[in-house]
PDB file of C-alpha atoms in Angstrom:
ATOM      1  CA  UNK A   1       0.333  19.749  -1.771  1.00 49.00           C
ATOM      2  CA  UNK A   2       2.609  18.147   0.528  1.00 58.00           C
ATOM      3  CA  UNK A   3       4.824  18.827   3.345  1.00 54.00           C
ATOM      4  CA  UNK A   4       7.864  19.577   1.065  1.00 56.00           C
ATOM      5  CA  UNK A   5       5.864  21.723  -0.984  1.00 54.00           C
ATOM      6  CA  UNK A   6       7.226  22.479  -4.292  1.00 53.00           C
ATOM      7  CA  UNK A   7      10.477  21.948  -3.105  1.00 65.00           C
ATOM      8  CA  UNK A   8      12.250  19.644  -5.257  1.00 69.00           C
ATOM      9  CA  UNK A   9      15.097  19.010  -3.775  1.00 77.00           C
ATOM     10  CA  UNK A  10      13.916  17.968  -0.463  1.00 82.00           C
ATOM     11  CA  UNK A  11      11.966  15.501  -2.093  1.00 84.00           C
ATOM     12  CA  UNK A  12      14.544  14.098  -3.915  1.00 88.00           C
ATOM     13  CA  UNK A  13      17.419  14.031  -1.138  1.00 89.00           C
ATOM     14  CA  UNK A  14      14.662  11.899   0.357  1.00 90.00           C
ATOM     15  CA  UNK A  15      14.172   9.831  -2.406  1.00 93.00           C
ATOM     16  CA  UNK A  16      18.184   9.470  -2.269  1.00 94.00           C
ATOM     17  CA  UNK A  17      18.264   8.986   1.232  1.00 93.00           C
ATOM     18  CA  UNK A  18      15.217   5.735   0.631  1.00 94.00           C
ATOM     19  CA  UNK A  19      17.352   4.223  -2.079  1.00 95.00           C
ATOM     20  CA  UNK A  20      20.592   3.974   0.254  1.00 94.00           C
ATOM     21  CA  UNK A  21      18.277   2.308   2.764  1.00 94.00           C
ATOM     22  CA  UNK A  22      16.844  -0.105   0.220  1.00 94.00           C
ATOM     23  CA  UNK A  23      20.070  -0.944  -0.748  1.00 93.00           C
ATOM     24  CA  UNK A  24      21.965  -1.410   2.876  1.00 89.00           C
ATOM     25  CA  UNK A  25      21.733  -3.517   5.447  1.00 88.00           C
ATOM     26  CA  UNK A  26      22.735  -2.111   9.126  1.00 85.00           C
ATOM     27  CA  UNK A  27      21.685  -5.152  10.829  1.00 90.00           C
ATOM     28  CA  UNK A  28      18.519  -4.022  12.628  1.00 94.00           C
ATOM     29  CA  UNK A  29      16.279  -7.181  13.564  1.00 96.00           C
ATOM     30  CA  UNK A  30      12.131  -6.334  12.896  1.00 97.00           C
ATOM     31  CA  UNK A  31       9.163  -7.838  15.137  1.00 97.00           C
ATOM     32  CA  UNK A  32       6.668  -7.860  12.751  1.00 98.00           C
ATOM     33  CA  UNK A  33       2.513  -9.398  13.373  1.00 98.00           C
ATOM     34  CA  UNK A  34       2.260 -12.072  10.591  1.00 97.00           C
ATOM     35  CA  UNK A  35      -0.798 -14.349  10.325  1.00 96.00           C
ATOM     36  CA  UNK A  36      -1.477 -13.747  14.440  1.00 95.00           C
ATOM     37  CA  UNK A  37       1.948 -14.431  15.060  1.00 97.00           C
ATOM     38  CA  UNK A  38       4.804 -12.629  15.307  1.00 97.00           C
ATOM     39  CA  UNK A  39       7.343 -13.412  12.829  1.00 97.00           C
ATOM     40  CA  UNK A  40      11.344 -12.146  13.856  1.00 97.00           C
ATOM     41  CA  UNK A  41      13.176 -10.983  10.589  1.00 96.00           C
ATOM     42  CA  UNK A  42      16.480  -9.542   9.958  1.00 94.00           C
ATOM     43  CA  UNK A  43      16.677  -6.607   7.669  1.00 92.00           C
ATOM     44  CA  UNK A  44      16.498  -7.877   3.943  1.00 88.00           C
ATOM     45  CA  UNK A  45      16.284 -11.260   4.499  1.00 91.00           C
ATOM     46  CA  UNK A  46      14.465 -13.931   2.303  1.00 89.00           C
ATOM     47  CA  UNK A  47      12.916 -15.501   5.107  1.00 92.00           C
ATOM     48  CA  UNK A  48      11.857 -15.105   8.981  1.00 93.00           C
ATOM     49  CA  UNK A  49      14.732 -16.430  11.486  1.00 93.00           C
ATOM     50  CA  UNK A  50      11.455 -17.342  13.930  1.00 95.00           C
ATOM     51  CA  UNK A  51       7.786 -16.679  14.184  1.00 97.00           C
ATOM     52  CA  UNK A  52       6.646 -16.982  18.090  1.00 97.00           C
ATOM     53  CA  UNK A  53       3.168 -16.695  19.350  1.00 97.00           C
ATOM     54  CA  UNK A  54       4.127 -14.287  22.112  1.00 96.00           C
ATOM     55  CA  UNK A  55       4.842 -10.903  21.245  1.00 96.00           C
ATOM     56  CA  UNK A  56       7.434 -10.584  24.049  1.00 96.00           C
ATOM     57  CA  UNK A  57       9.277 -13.577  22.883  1.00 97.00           C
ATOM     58  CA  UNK A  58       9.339 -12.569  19.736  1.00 97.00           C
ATOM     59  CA  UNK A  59      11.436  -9.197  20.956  1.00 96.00           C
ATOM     60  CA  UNK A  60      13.804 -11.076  23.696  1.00 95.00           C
ATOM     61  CA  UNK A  61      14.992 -13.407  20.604  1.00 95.00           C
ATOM     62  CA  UNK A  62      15.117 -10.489  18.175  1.00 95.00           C
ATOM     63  CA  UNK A  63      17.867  -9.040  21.317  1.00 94.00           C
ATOM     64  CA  UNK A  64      19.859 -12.462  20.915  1.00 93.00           C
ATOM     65  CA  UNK A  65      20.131 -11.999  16.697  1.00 92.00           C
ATOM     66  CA  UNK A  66      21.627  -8.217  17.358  1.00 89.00           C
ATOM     67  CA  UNK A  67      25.336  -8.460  15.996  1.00 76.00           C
ATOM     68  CA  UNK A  68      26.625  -5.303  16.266  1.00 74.00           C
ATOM     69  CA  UNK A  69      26.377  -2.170  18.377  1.00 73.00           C
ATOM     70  CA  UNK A  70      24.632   0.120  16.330  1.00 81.00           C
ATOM     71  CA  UNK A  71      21.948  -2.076  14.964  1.00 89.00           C
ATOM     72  CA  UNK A  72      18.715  -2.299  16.865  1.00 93.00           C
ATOM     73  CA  UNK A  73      15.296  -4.243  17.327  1.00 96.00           C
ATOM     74  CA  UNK A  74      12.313  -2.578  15.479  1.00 96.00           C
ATOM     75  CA  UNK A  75       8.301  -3.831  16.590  1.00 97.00           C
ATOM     76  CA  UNK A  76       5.799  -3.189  14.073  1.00 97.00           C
ATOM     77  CA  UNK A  77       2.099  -2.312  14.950  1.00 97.00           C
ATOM     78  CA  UNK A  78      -0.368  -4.343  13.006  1.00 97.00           C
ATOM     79  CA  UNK A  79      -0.437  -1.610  10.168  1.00 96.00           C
ATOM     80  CA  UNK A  80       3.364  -1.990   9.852  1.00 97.00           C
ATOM     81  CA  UNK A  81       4.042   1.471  11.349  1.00 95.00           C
ATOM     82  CA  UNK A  82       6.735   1.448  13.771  1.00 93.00           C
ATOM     83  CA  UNK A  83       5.599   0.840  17.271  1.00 92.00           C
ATOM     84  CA  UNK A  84       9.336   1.267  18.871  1.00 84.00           C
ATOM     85  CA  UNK A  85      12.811   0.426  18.261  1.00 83.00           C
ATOM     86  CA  UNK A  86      14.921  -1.197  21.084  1.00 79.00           C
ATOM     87  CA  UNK A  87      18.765  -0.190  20.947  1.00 73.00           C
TER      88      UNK A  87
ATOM     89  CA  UNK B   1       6.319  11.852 -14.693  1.00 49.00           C
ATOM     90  CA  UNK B   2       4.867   7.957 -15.983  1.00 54.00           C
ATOM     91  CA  UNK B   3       6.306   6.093 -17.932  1.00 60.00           C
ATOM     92  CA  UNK B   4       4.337   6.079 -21.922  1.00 60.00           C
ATOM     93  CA  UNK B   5       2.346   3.742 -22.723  1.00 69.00           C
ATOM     94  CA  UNK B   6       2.194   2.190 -19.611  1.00 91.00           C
ATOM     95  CA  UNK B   7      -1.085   0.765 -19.965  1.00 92.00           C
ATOM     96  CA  UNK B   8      -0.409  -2.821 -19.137  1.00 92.00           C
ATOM     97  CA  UNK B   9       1.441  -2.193 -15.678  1.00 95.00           C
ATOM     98  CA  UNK B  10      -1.419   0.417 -14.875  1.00 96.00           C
ATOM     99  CA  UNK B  11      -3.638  -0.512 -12.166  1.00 97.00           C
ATOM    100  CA  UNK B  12      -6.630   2.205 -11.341  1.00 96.00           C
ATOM    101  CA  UNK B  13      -6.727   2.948  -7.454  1.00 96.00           C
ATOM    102  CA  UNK B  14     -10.676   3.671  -6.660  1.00 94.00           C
ATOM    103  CA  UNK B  15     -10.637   3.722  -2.951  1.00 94.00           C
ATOM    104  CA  UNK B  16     -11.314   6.541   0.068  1.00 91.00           C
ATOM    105  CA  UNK B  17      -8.159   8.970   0.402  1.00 91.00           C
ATOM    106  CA  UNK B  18      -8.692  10.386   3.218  1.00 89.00           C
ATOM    107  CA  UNK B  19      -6.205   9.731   7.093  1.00 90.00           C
ATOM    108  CA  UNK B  20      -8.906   7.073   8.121  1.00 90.00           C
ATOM    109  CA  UNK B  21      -7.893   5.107   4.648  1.00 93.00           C
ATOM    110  CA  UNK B  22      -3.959   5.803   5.180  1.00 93.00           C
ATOM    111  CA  UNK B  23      -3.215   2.294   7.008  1.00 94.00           C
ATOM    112  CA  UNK B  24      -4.754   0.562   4.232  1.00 97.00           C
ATOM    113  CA  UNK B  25      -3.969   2.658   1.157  1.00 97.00           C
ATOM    114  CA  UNK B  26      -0.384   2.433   2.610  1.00 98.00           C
ATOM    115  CA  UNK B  27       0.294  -1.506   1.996  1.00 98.00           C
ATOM    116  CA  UNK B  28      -2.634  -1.096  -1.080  1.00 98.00           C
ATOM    117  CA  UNK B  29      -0.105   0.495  -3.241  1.00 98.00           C
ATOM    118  CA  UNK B  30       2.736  -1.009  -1.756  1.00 98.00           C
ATOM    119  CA  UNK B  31       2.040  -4.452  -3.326  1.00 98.00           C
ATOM    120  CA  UNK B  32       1.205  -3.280  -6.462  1.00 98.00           C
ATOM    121  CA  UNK B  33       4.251  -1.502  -6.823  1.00 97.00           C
ATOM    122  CA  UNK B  34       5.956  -4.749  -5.350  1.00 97.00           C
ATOM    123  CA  UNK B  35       4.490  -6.903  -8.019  1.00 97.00           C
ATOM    124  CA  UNK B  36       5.728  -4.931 -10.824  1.00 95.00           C
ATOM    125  CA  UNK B  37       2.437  -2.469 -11.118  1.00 97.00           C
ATOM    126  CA  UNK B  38       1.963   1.449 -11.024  1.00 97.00           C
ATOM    127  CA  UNK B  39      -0.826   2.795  -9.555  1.00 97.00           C
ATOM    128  CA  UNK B  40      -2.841   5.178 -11.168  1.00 95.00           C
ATOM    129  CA  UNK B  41      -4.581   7.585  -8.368  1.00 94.00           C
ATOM    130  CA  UNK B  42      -7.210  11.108  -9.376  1.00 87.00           C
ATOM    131  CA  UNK B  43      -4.660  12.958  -7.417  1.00 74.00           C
ATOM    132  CA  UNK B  44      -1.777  12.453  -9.781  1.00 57.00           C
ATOM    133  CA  UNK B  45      -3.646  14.188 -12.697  1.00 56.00           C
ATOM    134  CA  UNK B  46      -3.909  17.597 -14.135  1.00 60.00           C
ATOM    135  CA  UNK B  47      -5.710  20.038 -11.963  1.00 59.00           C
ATOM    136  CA  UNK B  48      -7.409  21.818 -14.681  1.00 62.00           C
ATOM    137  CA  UNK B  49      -9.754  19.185 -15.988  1.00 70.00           C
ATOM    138  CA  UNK B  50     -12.423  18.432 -13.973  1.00 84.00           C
ATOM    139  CA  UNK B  51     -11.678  15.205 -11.086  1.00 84.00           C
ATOM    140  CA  UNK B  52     -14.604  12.951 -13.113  1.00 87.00           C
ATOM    141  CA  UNK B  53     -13.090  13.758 -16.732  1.00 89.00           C
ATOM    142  CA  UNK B  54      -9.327  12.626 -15.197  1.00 89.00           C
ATOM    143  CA  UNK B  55     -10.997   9.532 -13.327  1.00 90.00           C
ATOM    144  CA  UNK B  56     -12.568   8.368 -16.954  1.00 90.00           C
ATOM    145  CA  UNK B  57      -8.501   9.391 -18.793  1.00 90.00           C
ATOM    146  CA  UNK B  58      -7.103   7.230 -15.957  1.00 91.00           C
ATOM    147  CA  UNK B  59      -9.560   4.338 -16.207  1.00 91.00           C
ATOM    148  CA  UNK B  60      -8.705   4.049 -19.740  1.00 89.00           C
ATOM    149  CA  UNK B  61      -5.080   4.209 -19.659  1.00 90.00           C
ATOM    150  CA  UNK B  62      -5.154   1.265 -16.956  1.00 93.00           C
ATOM    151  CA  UNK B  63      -5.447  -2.488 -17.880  1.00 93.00           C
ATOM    152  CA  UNK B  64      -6.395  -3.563 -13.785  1.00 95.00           C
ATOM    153  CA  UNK B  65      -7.961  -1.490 -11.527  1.00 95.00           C
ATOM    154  CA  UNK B  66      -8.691  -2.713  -7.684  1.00 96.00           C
ATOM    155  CA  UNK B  67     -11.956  -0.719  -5.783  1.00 94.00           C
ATOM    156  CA  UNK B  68     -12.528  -0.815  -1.742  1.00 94.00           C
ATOM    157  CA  UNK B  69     -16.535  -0.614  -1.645  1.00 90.00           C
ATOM    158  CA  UNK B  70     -16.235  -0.655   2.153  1.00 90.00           C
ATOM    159  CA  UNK B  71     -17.231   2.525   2.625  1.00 85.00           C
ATOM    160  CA  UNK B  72     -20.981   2.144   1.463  1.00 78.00           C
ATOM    161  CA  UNK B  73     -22.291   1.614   4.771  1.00 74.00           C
ATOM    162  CA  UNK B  74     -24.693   4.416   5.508  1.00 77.00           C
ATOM    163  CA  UNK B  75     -22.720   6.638   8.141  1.00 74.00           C
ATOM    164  CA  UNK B  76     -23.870   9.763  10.453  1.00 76.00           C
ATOM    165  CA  UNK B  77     -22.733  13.005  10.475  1.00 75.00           C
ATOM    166  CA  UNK B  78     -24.615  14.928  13.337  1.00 79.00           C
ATOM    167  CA  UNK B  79     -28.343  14.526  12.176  1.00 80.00           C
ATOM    168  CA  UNK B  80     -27.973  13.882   8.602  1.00 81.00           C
ATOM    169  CA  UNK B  81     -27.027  10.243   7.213  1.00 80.00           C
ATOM    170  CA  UNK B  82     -24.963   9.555   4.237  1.00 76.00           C
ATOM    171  CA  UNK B  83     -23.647   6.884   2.297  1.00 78.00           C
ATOM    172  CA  UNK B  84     -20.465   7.485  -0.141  1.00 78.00           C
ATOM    173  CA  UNK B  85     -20.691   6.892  -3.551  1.00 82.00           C
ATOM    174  CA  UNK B  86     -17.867   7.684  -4.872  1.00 84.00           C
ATOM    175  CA  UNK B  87     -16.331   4.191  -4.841  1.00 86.00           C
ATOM    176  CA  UNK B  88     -19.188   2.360  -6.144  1.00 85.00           C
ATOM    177  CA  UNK B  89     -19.729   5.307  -8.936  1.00 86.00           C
ATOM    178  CA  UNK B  90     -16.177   4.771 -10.304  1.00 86.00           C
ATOM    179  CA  UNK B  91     -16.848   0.690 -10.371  1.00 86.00           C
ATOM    180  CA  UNK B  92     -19.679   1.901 -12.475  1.00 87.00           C
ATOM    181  CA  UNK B  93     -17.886   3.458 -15.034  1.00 87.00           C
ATOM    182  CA  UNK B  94     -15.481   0.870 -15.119  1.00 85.00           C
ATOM    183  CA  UNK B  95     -18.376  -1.514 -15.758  1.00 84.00           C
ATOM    184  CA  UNK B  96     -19.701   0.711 -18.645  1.00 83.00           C
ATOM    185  CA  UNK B  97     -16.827   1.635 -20.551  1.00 82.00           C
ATOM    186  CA  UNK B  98     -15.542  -2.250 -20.885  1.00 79.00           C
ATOM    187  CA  UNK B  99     -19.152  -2.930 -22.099  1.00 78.00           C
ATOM    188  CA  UNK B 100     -19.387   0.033 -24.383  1.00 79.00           C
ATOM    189  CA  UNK B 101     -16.368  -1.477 -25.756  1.00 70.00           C
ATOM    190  CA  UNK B 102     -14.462   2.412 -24.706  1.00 66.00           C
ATOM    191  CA  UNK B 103     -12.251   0.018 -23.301  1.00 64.00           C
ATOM    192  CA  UNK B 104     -11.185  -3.684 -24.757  1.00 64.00           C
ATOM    193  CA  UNK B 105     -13.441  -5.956 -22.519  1.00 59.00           C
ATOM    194  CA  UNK B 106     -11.013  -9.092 -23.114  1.00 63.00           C
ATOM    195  CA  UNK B 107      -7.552  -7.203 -21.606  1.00 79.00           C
ATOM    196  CA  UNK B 108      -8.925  -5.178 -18.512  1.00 86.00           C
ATOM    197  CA  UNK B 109      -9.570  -6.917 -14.802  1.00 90.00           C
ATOM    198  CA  UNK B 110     -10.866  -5.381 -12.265  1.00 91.00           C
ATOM    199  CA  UNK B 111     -10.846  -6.319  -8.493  1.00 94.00           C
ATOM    200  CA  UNK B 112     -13.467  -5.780  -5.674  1.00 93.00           C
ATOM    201  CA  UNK B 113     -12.138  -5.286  -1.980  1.00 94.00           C
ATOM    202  CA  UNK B 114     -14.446  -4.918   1.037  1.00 93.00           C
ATOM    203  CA  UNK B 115     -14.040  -5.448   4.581  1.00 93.00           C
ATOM    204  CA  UNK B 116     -16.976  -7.971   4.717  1.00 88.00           C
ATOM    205  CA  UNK B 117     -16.533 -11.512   2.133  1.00 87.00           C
ATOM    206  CA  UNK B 118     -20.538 -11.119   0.699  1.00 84.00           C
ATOM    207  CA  UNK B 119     -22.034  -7.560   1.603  1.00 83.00           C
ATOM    208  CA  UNK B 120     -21.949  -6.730  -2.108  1.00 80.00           C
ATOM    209  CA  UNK B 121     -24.521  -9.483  -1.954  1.00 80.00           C
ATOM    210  CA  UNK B 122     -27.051  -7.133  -0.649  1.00 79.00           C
ATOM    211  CA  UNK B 123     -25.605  -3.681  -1.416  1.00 78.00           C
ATOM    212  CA  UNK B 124     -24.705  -4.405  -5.141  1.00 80.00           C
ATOM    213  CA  UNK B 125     -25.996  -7.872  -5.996  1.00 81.00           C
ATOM    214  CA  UNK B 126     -25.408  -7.065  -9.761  1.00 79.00           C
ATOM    215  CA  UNK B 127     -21.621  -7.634  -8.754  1.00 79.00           C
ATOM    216  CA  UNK B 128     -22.334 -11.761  -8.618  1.00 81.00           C
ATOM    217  CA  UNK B 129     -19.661 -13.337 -10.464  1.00 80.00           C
ATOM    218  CA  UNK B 130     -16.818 -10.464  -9.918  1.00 84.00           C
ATOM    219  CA  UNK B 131     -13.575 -11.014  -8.538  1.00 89.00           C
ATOM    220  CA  UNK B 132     -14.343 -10.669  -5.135  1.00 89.00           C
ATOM    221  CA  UNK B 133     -11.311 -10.006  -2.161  1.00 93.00           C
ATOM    222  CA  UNK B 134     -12.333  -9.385   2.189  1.00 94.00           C
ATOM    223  CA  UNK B 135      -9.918  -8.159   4.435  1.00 95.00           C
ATOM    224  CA  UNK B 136     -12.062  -8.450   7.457  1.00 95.00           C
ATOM    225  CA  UNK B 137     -12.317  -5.803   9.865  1.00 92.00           C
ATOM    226  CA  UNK B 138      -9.745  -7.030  12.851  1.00 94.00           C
ATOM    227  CA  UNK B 139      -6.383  -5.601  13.284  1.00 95.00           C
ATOM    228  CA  UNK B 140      -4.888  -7.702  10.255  1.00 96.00           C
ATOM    229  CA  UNK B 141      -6.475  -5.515   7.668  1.00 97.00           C
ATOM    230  CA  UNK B 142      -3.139  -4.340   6.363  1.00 97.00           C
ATOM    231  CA  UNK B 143      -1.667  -7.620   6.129  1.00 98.00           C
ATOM    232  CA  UNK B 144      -4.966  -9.274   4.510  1.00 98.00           C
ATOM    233  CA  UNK B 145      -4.744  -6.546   2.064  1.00 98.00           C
ATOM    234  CA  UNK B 146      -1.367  -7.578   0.870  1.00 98.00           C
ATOM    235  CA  UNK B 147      -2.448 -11.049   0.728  1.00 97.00           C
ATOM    236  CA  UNK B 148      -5.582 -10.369  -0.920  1.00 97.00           C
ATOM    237  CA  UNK B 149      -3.695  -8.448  -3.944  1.00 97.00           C
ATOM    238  CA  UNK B 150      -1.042 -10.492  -4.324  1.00 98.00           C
ATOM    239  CA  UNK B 151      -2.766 -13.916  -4.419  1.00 97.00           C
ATOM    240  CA  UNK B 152      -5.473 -12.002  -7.425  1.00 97.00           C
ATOM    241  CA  UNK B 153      -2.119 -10.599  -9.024  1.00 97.00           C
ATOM    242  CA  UNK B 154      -0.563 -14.423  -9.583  1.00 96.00           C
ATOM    243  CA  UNK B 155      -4.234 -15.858 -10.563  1.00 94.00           C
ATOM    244  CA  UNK B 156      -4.909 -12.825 -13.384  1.00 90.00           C
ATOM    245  CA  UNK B 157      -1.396 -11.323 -14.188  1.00 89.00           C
ATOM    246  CA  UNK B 158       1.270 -13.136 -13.680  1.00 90.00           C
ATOM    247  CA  UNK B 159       1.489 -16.881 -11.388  1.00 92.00           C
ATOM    248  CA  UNK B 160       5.251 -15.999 -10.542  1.00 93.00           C
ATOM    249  CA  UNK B 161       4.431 -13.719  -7.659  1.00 94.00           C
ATOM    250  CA  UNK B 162       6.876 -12.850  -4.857  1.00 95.00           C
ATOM    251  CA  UNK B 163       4.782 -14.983  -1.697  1.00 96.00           C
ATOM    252  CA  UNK B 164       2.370 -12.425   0.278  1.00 97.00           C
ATOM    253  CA  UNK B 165       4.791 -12.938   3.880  1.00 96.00           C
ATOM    254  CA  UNK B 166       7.779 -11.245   1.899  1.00 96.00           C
ATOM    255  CA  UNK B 167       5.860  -8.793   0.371  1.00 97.00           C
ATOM    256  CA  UNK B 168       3.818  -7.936   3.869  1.00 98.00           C
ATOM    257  CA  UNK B 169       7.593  -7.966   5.752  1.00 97.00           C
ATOM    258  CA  UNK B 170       9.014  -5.659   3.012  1.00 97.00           C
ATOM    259  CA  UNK B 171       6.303  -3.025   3.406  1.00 98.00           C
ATOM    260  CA  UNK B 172       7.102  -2.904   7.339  1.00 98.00           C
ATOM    261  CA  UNK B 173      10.882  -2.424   6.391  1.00 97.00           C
ATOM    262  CA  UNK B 174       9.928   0.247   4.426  1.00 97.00           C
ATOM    263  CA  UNK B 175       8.075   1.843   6.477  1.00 97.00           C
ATOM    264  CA  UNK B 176      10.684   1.648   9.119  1.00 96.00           C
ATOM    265  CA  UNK B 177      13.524   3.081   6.631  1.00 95.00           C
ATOM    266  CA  UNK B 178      10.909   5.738   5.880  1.00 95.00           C
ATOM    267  CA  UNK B 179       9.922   6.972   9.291  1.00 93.00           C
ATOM    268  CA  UNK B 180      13.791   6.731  10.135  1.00 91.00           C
ATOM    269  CA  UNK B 181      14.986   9.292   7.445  1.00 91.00           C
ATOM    270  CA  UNK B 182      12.244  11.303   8.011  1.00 89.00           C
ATOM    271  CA  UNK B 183      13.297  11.748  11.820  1.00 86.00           C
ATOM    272  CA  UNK B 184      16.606  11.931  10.535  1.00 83.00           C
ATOM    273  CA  UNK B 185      16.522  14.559   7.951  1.00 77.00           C
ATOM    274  CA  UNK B 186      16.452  17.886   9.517  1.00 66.00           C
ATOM    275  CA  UNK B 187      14.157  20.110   8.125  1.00 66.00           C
ATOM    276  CA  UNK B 188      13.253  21.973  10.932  1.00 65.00           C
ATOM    277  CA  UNK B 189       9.783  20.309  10.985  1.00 70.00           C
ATOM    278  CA  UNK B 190       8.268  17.017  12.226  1.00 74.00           C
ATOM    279  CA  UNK B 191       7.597  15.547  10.052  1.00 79.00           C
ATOM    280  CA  UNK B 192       5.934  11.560  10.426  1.00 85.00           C
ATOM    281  CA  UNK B 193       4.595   9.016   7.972  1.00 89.00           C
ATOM    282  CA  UNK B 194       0.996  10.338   8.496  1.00 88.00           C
ATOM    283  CA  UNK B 195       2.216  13.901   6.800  1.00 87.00           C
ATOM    284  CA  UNK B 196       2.774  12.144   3.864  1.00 88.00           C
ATOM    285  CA  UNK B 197       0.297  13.215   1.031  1.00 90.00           C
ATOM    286  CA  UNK B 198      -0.801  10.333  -1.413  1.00 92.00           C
ATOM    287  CA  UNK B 199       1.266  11.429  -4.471  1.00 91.00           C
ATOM    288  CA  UNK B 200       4.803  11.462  -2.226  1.00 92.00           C
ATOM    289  CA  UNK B 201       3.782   7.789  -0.634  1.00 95.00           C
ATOM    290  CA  UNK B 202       3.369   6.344  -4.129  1.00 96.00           C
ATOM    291  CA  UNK B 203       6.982   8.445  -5.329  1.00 95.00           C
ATOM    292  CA  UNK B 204       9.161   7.055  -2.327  1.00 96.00           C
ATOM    293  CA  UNK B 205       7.398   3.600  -2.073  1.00 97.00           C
ATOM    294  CA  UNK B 206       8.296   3.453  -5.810  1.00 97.00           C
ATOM    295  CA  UNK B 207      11.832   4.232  -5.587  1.00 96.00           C
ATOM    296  CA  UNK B 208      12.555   2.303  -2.496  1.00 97.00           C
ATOM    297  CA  UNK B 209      11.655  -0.808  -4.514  1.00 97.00           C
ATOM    298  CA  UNK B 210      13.062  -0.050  -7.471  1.00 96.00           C
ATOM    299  CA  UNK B 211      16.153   0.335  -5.166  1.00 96.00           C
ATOM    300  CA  UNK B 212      15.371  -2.944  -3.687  1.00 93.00           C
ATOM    301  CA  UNK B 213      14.637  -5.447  -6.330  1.00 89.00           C
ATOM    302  CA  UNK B 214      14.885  -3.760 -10.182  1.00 68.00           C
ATOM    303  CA  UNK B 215      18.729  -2.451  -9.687  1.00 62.00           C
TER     304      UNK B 215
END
C-alpha cells in the first residue's frame, strides 16, 4: 500500500494535477546528462537548444534561455531525479 | 483497472522491486509506457492467489516481456551467501510455456537486460541466441536503459519509435513535474519520489503521457 493509502481522491487530484503539467508549459529550462554530456532543453520541446560538455556551462546558458520571471532552471542527476532548480 | 484484451500492448516486468531497483525500474516502465506499452508487474494482481499463480496469469496475458538478470551475482548477507532467483525463475517459465505451446511461440518476445553485455555467457549459457540488452554499471544506467528498450521496441514491435534522447529527456520532465506537485500538494506529509510504491509510479507515469502525447 502506498502513501495515499486507499484514499482515492488524493490519488486522483494528483493524477489531475500530472495531466495539467503534461499539458503546460511554464517555461522552466532542464540540465539534463545525455550521452556524457549535458544536453540544455526547454520544457516540451522536440529537441535540445545545446548540449555542452561542462556541466556548469550547461546551467549558465540554461540562465540566458529563462524568459520570464517565474520560470526556472532544473539539473537532473544521472537517474533523472531532480538535483536542484535555480530560480 | 486494464484495459481487456490488452494482450498485444502487454509487456511482463520480471525485474527486482525493491528501493535499490527504483532508479532503474523508474525509466524501465517509463519507456514502455512511452512507446505505446503497459506494463504488467506481480504487484498489480489479486492478493488472494498465490504471487507464482498471478506471475504465470500475467505471463500469459502479455505478448513482450523484458527481465533484468543482474541480480544473479552471488551476494552476502552477514555469513550466509545468496544468489536471487527470482528473475532467472520467471525467464524460465517464460521459456517453458512458449515451448509447451501455453503460449503461441510465433507472437511473444522476450528481452534480456543485465548490467554486464555477456555474463549470461557463463551464468545461463542456454540463453545463446536471445535478445540480449547491457546497461553497464556507470552512472548512465538510467539513460542506457531507455536506449536499450527503445532501440529492441523499433527492431521487434514497431520501427516508428519516438528516438531514445526524447524519450530519456521526457522521463526527466516527468520526474521534475512529479516531484514538483508532490512538494506542492499539501498533505501534511513529505512526501518525495522515493515514497512512491510501484503500482502509483506506473498510474501517474501513465497518465502524464497519455496527457502528453495520446490527447
Amino acid at each position: 500500500m502506498g502513501w495515499f493509502g486507499k484514499t482515492e481522491g488524493i490519488k486522483e487530484e494528483l493524477a489531475e494535477r500530472l495531466r495539467e503539467a503534461s499539458r503546460t508549459n511554464n517555461g522552466d529550462i532542464h540540465v539534463i546528462p545525455t550521452e556524457g554530456k549535458w544536453a540544455v532543453r526547454k520544457e516540451g520541446a522536440a529537441k535540445s537548444s545545446k548540449v555542452l560538455l561542462d556541466k556548469k556551462d550547461a546551467i549558465k546558458e540554461a540562465k540566458e534561455l529563462i524568459k520570464t520571471e517565474h520560470s526556472k532552471v532544473i539539473v537532473h542527476n544521472y537517474d533523472g531525479t531532480i538535483n536542484k532548480s535555480v530560480e | 483497472m486494464e484495459e481487456p484484451n490488452s494482450f498485444e500492448k502487454n509487456i511482463f516486468i520480471n525485474c527486482p522491486f525493491d528501493n535499490e531497483y527504483k532508479q532503474l525500474f523508474r525509466p524501465l516502465v517509463f519507456t514502455c509506457i512511452y512507446c505505446g506499452l503497459i506494463p504488467q508487474v506481480a504487484q498489480l494482481q489479486d492478493a488472494g492467489q498465490s504471487r507464482l499463480v498471478n506471475i504465470i496469469q500475467l505471463i500469459k496475458n502479455s505478448k513482450f516481456s523484458v527481465h533484468d538478470i543482474s541480480r544473479v551475482a552471488v551476494e552476502k548477507d552477514g555469513d550466509e551467501e545468496y544468489a536471487r532467483f527470482n528473475m532467472p525463475l520467471e525467464l524460465g517459465i517464460v521459456i517453458g510455456l512458449k515451448n509447451c505451446q501455453l503460449i503461441d511461440l510465433k507472437e511473444t518476445r522476450a528481452l534480456v537486460i543485465d548490467t554486464h553485455p555477456h555474463r549470461y555467457l557463463k551464468s545461463m549459457s542456454d540463453l545463446a541466441g536471445s535478445d540480449i540488452a547491457s546497461y553497464g554499471k556507470d552512472e548512465r544506467q538510467s539513460e542506457n536503459i531507455v536506449k536499450g528498450l527503445r532501440d529492441w521496441f523499433a527492431s521487434h514491435i514497431n520501427p516508428k519509435q519516438f528516438s531514445a534522447k526524447l524519450i530519456w529527456a521526457e522521463f526527466n520532465e516527468f520526474l521534475s513535474d512529479l516531484s514538483d506537485i508532490l512538494k506542492k500538494f499539501n498533505m501534511g506529509i513529505t512526501v518525495k519520489i522515493e515514497d512512491i510504491t510501484v503500482i502509483e509510479f506506473i498510474y501517474y507515469a501513465k497518465e502524464w503521457v497519455k496527457a502528453r502525447i495520446q490527447e
